[in-house]
mmCIF file of C-alpha atoms in Angstrom:
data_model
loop_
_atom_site.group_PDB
_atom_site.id
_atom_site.type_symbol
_atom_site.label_atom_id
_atom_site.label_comp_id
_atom_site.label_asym_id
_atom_site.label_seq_id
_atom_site.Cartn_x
_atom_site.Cartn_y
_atom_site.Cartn_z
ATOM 1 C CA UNK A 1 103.692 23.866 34.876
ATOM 2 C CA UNK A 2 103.417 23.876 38.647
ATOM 3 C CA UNK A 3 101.582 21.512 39.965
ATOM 4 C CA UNK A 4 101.222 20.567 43.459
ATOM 5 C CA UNK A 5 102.770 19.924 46.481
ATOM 6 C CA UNK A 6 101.464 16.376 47.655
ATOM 7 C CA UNK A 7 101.500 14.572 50.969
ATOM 8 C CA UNK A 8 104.273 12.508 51.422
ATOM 9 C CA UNK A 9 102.100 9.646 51.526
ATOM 10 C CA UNK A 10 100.787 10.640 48.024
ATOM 11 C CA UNK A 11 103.073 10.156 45.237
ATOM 12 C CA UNK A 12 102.546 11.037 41.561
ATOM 13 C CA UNK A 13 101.770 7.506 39.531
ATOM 14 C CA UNK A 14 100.953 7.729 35.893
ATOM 15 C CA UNK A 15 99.130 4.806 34.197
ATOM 16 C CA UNK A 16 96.956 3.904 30.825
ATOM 17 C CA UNK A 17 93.386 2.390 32.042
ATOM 18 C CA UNK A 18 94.324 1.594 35.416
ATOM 19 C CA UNK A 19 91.116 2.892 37.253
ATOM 20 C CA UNK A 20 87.628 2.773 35.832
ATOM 21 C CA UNK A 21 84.223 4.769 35.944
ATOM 22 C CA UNK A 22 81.755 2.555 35.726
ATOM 23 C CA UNK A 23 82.353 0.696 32.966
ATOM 24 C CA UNK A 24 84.443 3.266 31.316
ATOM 25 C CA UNK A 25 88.205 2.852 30.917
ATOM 26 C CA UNK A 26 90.555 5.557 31.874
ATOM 27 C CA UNK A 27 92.672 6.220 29.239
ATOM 28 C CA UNK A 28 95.449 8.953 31.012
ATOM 29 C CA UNK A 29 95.985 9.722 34.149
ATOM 30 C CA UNK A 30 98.177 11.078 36.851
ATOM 31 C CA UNK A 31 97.486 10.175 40.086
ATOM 32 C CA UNK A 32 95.714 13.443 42.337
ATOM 33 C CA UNK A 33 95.736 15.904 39.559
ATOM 34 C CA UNK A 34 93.632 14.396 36.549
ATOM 35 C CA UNK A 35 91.907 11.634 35.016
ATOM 36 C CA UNK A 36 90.837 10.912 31.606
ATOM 37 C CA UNK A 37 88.606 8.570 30.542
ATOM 38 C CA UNK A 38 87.916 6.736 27.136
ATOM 39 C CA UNK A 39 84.537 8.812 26.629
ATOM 40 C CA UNK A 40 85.461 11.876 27.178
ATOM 41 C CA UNK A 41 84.987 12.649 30.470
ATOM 42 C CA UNK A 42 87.955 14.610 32.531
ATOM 43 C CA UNK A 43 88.379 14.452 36.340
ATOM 44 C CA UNK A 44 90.205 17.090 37.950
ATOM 45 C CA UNK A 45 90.533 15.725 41.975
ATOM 46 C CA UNK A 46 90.497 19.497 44.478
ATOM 47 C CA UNK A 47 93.734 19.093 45.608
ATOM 48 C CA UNK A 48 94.867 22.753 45.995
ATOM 49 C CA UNK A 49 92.239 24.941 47.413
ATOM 50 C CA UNK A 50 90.353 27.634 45.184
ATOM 51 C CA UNK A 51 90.620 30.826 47.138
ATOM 52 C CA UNK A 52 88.723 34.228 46.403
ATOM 53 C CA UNK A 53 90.912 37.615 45.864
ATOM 54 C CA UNK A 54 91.510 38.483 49.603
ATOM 55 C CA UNK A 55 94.795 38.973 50.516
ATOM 56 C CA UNK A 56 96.375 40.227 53.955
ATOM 57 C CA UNK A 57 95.889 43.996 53.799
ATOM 58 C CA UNK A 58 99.538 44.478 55.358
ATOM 59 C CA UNK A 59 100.315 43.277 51.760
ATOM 60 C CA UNK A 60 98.831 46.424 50.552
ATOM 61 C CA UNK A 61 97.628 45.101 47.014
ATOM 62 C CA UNK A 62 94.511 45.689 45.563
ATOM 63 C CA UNK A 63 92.526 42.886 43.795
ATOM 64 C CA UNK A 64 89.658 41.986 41.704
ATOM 65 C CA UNK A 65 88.292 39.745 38.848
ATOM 66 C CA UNK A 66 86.955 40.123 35.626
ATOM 67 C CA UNK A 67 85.633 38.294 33.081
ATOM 68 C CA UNK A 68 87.258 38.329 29.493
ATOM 69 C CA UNK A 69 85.200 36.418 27.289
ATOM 70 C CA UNK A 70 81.931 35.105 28.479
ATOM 71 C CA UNK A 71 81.655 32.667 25.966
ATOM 72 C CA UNK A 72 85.025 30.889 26.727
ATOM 73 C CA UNK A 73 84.558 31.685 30.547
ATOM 74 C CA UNK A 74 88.110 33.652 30.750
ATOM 75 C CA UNK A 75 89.279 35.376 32.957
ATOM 76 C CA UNK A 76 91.658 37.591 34.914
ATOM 77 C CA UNK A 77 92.630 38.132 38.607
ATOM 78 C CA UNK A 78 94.396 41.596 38.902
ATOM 79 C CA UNK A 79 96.643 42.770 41.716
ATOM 80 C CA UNK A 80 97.557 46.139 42.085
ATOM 81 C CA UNK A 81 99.996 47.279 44.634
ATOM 82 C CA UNK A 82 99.728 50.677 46.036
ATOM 83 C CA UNK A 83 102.411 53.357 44.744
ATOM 84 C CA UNK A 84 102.287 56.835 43.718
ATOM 85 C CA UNK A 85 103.926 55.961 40.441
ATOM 86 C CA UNK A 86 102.785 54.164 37.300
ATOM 87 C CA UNK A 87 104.154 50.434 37.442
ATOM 88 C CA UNK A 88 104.703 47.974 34.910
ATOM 89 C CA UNK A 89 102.415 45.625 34.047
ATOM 90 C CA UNK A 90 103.030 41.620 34.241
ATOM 91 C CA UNK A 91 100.742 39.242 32.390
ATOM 92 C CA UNK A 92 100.761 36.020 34.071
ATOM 93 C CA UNK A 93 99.925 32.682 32.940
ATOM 94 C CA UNK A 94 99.919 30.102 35.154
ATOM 95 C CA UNK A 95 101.371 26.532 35.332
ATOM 96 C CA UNK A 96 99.722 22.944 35.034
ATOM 97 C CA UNK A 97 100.594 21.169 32.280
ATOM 98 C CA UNK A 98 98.439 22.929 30.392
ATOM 99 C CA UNK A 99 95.557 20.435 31.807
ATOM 100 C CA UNK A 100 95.208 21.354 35.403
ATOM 101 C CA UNK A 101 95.337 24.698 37.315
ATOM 102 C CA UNK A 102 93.686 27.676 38.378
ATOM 103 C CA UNK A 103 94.301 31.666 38.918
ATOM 104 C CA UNK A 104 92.402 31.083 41.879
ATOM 105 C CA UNK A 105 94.788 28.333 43.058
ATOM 106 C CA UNK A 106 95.588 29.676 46.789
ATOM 107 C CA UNK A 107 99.542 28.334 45.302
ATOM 108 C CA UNK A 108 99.192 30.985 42.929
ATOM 109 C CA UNK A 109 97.611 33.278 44.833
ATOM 110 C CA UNK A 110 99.935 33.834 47.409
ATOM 111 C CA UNK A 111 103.149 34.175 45.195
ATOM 112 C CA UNK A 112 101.280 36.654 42.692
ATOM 113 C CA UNK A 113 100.312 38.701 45.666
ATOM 114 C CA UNK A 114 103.853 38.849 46.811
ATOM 115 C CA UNK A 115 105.141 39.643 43.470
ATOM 116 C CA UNK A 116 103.108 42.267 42.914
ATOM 117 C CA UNK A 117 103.912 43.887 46.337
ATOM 118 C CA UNK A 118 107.577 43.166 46.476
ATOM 119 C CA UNK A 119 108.396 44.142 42.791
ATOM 120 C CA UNK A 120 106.518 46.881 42.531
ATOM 121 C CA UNK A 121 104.852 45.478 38.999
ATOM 122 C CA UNK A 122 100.901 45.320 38.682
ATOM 123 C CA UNK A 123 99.893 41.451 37.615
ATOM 124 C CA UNK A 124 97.067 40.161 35.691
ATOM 125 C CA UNK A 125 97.150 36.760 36.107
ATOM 126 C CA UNK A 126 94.737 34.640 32.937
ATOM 127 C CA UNK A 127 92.677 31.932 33.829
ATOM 128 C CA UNK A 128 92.765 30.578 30.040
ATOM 129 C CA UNK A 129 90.961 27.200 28.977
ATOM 130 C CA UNK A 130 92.502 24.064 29.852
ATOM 131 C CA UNK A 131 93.578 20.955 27.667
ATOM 132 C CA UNK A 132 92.204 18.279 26.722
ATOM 133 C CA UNK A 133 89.014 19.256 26.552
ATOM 134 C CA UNK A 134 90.320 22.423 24.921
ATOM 135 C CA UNK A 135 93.773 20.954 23.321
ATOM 136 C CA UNK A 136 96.471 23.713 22.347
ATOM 137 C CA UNK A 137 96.535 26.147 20.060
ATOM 138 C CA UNK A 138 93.161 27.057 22.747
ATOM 139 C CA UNK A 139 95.097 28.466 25.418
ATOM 140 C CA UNK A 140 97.604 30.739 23.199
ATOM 141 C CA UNK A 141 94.414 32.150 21.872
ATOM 142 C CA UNK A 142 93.554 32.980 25.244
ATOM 143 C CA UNK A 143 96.594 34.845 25.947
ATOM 144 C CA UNK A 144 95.974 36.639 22.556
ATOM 145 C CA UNK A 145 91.970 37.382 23.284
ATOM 146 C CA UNK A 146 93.321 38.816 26.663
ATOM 147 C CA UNK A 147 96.390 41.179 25.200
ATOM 148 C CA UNK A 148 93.549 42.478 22.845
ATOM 149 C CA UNK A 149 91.124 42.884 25.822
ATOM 150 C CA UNK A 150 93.648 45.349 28.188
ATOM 151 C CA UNK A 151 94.776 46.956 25.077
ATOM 152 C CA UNK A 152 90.668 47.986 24.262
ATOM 153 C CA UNK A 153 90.582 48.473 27.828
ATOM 154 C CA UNK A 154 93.059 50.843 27.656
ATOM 155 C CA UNK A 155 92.046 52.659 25.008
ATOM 156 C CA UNK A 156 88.267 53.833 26.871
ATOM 157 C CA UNK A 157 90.765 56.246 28.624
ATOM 158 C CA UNK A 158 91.884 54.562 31.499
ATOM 159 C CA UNK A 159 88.571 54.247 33.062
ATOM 160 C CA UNK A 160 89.390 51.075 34.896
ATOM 161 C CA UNK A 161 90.872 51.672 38.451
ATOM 162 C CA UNK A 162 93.811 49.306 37.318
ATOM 163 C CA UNK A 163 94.738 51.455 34.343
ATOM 164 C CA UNK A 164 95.502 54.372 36.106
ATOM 165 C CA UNK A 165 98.473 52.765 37.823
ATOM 166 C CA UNK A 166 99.542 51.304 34.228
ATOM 167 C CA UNK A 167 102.993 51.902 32.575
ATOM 168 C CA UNK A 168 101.315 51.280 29.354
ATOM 169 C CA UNK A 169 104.750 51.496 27.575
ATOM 170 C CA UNK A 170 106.331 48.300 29.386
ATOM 171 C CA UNK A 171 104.226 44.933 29.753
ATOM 172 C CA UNK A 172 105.426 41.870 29.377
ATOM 173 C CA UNK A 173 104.320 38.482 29.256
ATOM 174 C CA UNK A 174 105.637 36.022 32.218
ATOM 175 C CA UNK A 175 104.623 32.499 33.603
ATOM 176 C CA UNK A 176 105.898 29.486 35.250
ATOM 177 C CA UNK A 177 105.978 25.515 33.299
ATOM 178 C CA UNK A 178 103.579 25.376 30.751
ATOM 179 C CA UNK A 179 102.545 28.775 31.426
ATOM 180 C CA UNK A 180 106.089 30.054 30.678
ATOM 181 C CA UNK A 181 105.036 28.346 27.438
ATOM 182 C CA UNK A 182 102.051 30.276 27.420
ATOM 183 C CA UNK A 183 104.251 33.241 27.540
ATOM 184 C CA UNK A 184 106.399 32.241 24.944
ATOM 185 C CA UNK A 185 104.110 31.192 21.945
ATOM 186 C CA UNK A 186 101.557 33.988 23.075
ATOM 187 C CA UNK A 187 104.467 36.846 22.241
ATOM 188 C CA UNK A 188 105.295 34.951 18.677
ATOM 189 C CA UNK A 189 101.800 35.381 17.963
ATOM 190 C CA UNK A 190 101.509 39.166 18.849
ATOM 191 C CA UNK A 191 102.387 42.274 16.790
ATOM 192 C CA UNK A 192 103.481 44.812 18.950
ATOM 193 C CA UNK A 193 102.585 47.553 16.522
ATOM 194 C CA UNK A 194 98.927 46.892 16.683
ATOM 195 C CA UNK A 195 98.404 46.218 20.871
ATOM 196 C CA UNK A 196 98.957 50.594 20.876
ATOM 197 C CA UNK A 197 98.740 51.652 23.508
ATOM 198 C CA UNK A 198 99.989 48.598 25.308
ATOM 199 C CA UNK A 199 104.156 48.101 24.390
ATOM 200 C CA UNK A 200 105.541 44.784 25.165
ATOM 201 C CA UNK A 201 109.108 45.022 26.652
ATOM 202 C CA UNK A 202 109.971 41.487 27.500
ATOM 203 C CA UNK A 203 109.421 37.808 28.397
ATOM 204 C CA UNK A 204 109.444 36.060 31.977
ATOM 205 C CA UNK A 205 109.835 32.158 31.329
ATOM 206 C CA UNK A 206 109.882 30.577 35.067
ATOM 207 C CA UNK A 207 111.008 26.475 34.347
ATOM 208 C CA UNK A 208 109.265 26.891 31.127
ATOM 209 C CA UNK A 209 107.581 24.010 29.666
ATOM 210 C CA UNK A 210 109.204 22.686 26.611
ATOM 211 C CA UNK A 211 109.856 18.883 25.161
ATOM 212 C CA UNK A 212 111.551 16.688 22.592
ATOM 213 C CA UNK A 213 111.232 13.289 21.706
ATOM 214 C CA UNK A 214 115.018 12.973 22.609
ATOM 215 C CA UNK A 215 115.478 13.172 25.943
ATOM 216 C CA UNK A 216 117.866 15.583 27.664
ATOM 217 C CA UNK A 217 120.337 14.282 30.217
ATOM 218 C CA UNK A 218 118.643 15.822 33.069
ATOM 219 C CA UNK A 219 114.560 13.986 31.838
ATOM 220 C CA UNK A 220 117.193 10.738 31.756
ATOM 221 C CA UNK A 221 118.916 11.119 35.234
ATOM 222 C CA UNK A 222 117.916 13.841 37.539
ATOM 223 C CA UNK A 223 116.118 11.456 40.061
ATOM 224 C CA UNK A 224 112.876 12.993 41.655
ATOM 225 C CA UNK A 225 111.304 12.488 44.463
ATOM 226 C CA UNK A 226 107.540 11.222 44.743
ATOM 227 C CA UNK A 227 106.438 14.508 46.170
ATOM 228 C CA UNK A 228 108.372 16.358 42.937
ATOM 229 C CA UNK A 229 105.578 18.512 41.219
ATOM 230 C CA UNK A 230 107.244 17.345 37.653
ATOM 231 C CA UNK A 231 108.232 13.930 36.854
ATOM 232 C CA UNK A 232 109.194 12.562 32.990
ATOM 233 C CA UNK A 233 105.857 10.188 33.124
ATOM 234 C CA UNK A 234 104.016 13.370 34.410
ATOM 235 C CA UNK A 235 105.479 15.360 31.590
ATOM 236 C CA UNK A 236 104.794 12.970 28.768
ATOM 237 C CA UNK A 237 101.183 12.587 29.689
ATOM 238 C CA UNK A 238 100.460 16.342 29.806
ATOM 239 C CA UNK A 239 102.035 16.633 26.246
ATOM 240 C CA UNK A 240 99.667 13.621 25.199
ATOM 241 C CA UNK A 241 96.722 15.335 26.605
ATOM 242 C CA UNK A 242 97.300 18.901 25.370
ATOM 243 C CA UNK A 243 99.045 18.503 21.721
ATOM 244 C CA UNK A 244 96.578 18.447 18.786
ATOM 245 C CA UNK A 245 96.063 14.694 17.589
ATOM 246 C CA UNK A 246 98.607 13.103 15.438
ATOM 247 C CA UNK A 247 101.548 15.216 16.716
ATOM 248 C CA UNK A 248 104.090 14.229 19.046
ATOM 249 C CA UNK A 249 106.921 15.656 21.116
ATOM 250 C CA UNK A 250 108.833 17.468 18.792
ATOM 251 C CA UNK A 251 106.047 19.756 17.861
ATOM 252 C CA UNK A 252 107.551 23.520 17.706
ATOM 253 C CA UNK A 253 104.567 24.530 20.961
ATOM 254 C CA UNK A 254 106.555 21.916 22.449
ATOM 255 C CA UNK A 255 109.973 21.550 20.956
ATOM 256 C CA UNK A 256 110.977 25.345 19.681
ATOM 257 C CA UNK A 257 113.870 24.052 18.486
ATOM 258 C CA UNK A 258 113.167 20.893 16.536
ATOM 259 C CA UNK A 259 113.257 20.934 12.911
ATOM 260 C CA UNK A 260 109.715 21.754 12.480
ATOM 261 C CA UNK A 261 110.057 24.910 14.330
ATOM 262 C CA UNK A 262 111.040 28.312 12.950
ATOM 263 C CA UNK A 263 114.770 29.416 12.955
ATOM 264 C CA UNK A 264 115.380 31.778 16.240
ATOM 265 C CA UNK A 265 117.225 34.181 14.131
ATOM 266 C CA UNK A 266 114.543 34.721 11.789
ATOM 267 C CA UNK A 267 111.735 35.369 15.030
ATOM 268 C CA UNK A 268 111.137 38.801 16.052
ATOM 269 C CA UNK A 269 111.702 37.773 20.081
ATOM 270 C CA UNK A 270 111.854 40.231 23.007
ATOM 271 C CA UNK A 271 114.205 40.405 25.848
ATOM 272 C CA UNK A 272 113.672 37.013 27.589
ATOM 273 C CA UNK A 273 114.702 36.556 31.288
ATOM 274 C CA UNK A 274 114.673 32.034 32.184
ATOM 275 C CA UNK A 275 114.512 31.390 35.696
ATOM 276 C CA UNK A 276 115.590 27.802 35.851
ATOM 277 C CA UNK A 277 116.068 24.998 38.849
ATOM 278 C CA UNK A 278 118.837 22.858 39.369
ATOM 279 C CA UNK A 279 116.839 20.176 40.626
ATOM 280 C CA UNK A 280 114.008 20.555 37.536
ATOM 281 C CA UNK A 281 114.152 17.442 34.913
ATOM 282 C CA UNK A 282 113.734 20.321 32.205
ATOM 283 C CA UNK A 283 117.163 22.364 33.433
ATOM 284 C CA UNK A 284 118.994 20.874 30.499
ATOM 285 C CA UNK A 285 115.971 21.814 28.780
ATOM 286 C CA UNK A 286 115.773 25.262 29.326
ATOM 287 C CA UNK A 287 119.582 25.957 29.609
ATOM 288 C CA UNK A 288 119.355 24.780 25.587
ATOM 289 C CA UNK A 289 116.318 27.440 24.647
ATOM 290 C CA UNK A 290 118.342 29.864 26.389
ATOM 291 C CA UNK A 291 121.694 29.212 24.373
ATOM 292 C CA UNK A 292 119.692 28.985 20.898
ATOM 293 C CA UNK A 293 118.476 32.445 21.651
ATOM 294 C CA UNK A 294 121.870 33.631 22.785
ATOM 295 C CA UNK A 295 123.209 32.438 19.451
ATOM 296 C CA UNK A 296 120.338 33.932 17.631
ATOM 297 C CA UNK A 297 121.391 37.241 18.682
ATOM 298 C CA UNK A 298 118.784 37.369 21.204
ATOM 299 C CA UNK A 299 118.460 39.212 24.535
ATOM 300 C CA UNK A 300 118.240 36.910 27.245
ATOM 301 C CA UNK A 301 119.603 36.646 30.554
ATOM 302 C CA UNK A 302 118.969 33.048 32.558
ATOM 303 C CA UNK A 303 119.809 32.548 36.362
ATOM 304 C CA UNK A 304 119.630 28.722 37.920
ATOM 305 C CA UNK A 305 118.546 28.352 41.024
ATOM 306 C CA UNK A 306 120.287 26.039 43.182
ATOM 307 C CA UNK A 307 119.427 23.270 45.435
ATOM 308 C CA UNK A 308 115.812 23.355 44.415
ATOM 309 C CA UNK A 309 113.086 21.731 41.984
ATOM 310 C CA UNK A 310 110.312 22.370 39.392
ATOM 311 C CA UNK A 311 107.853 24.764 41.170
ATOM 312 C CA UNK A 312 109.347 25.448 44.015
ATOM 313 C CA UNK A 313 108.105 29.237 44.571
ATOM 314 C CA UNK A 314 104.635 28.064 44.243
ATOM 315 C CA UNK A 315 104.537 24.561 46.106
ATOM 316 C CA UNK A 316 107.614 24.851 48.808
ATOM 317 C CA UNK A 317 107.339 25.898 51.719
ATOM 318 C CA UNK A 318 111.170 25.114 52.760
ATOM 319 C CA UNK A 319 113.198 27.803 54.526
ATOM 320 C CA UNK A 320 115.864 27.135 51.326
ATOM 321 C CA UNK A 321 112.725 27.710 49.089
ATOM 322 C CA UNK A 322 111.235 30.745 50.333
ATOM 323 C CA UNK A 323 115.036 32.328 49.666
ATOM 324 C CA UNK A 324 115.093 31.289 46.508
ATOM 325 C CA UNK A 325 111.418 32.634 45.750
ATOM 326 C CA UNK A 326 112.780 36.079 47.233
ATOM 327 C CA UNK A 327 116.012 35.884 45.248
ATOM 328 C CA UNK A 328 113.711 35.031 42.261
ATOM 329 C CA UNK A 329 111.423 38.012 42.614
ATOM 330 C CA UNK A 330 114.155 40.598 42.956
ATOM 331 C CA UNK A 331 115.619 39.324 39.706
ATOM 332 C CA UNK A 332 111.815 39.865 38.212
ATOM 333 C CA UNK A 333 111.822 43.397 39.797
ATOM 334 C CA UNK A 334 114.914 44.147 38.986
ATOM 335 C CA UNK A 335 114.063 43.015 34.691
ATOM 336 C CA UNK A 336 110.922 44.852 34.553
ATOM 337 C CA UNK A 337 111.905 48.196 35.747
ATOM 338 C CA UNK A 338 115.071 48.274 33.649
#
């Protein structure tokens, strides 16, 4: 659920009604990303630049948007390295809460464009409809419509210039925060047996995005920073905002392993690689989905990162950052072309 990374001078306060517009209370916000007011009306402040799909040409990936539902205004940015074999394909949901971000974020952007070239995988990353004007289930439909989309796609014969690149047989379903959520409530919806001819291999879940009304040790004492792209206030409003009315934290979209949720043994789950942080308040978090599955008789393999935070391949720019990111990508390469 990457956010962003903010000046210094910026820090990330969340408050109830502290600002009005006009004469209409806010009623959520956090500070720089989004504001929500009594009425209605949502404020998203431009504080990461929306890019087009140009990308260095040394990168040597290939990229272009389309539209997958003109009613809902989804859509896809695809980025296709060059190779003279098929390549696996990587559908990528992006992070932000659920309520804030883009697949034209330049954050996004840039690390898509270098995953694609440096794992050898083609990416489609989904621009799906945000919360709370569109409250969840609305963006795991999304991730459905746009499975269903590639796989018609893929069945006019590979008349798309993407396509031809395709390893139909192994796609999987990746993203970082709330769109590793994405990911993972998006694959417990599908069927593999009727996306022929796409086969889904396996998950990606980057710091995914779950909750609990308990807190975990590291929500109660990892201490962040005010530039950290992920505090527990931050957190907490982003599940107010995005979970249908009436529920609260323990929710199975947020909490897959609350009481409410289905039993992990009983889910038909696919091989699931966690990329977690050290420094993330939701490393307890995930290290917890990530034994429940390993009890379940799952397949999943985890790797912490160390000495970093939530985000960090998307928002930091530190030399200890960019090693991780690089260490993080050949573990990706390395999953998908198993």
């Amino acid at each position: 659920m990457a956010t962003i990374a903010m000046d210094p001078s910026l820090s990330l306060q969340i408050g109830r009604g502290s600002n009005q517009h006009g004469a209409v209370p806010v009623k959520e916000e956090i500070q720089g990303l989004i504001k929500v007011y009594k009425d209605g009306h949502v404020e998203r402040p431009q504080i990461v630049p929306y890019v087009t799909r140009a990308l260095p040409p040394e990168l040597g990936v290939t990229t272009k948007d389309f539209v997958i539902d003109n009613f809902t205004n989804v859509w896809a940015r695809f980025y296709v390295p060059k190779s003279n074999w098929k390549l696996p394909l990587v559908v990528y949901f992006h992070g932000g809460g659920f309520c804030v971000g883009s697949a034209a974020w330049s954050c996004y952007h840039e690390f898509l464009g270098k995953l694609a070239a440096k794992a050898g995988c083609l990416i489609v990353s989904i621009n799906y409809r945000l919360a709370p004007e569109n409250p969840l289930p609305a963006a795991y439909e999304d991730g459905v419509k746009c499975l269903m989309w590639l796989k018609q796609e893929a069945l006019k014969g590979c008349s798309e210039w993407w396509s031809k690149q395709c390893n139909l047989c192994s796609v999987f379903l990746a993203g970082d925060s709330a769109g590793a959520n994405i990911a993972h409530n998006v694959a417990t919806r599908l069927n593999s047996n009727n996306l022929y001819p796409l086969t889904l291999k396996g998950t990606i879940l980057i710091q995914p995005f779950f909750g609990g009304e308990a807190r975990t040790n590291s929500e109660k004492n990892m201490v962040q920073s005010p530039r950290s792209a992920l505090s527990l206030p931050a957190s907490d409003t982003y599940w107010r905002l995005a979970l249908p009315c009436g529920t609260n934290r323990d929710h199975p979209w947020c909490n897959p392993l609350g009481k409410g949720s289905a039993k992990m043994e009983e889910m038909k789950l696919l091989p699931t690689l966690v990329c977690i942080s050290e420094m993330d308040i939701l490393r307890d978090r995930n290290l917890e989905y990530c034994a429940a599955l390993g009890k379940a008789g799952k397949k999943v393999e985890h790797v912490l990162y160390k000495g970093v935070g939530h985000a960090f391949q998307v928002l930091s720019k530190s030399q200890l950052s960019q090693s991780r990111t690089n260490e993080m990508i050949a573990r990706v390469k390395a999953f998908v072309n198993r």
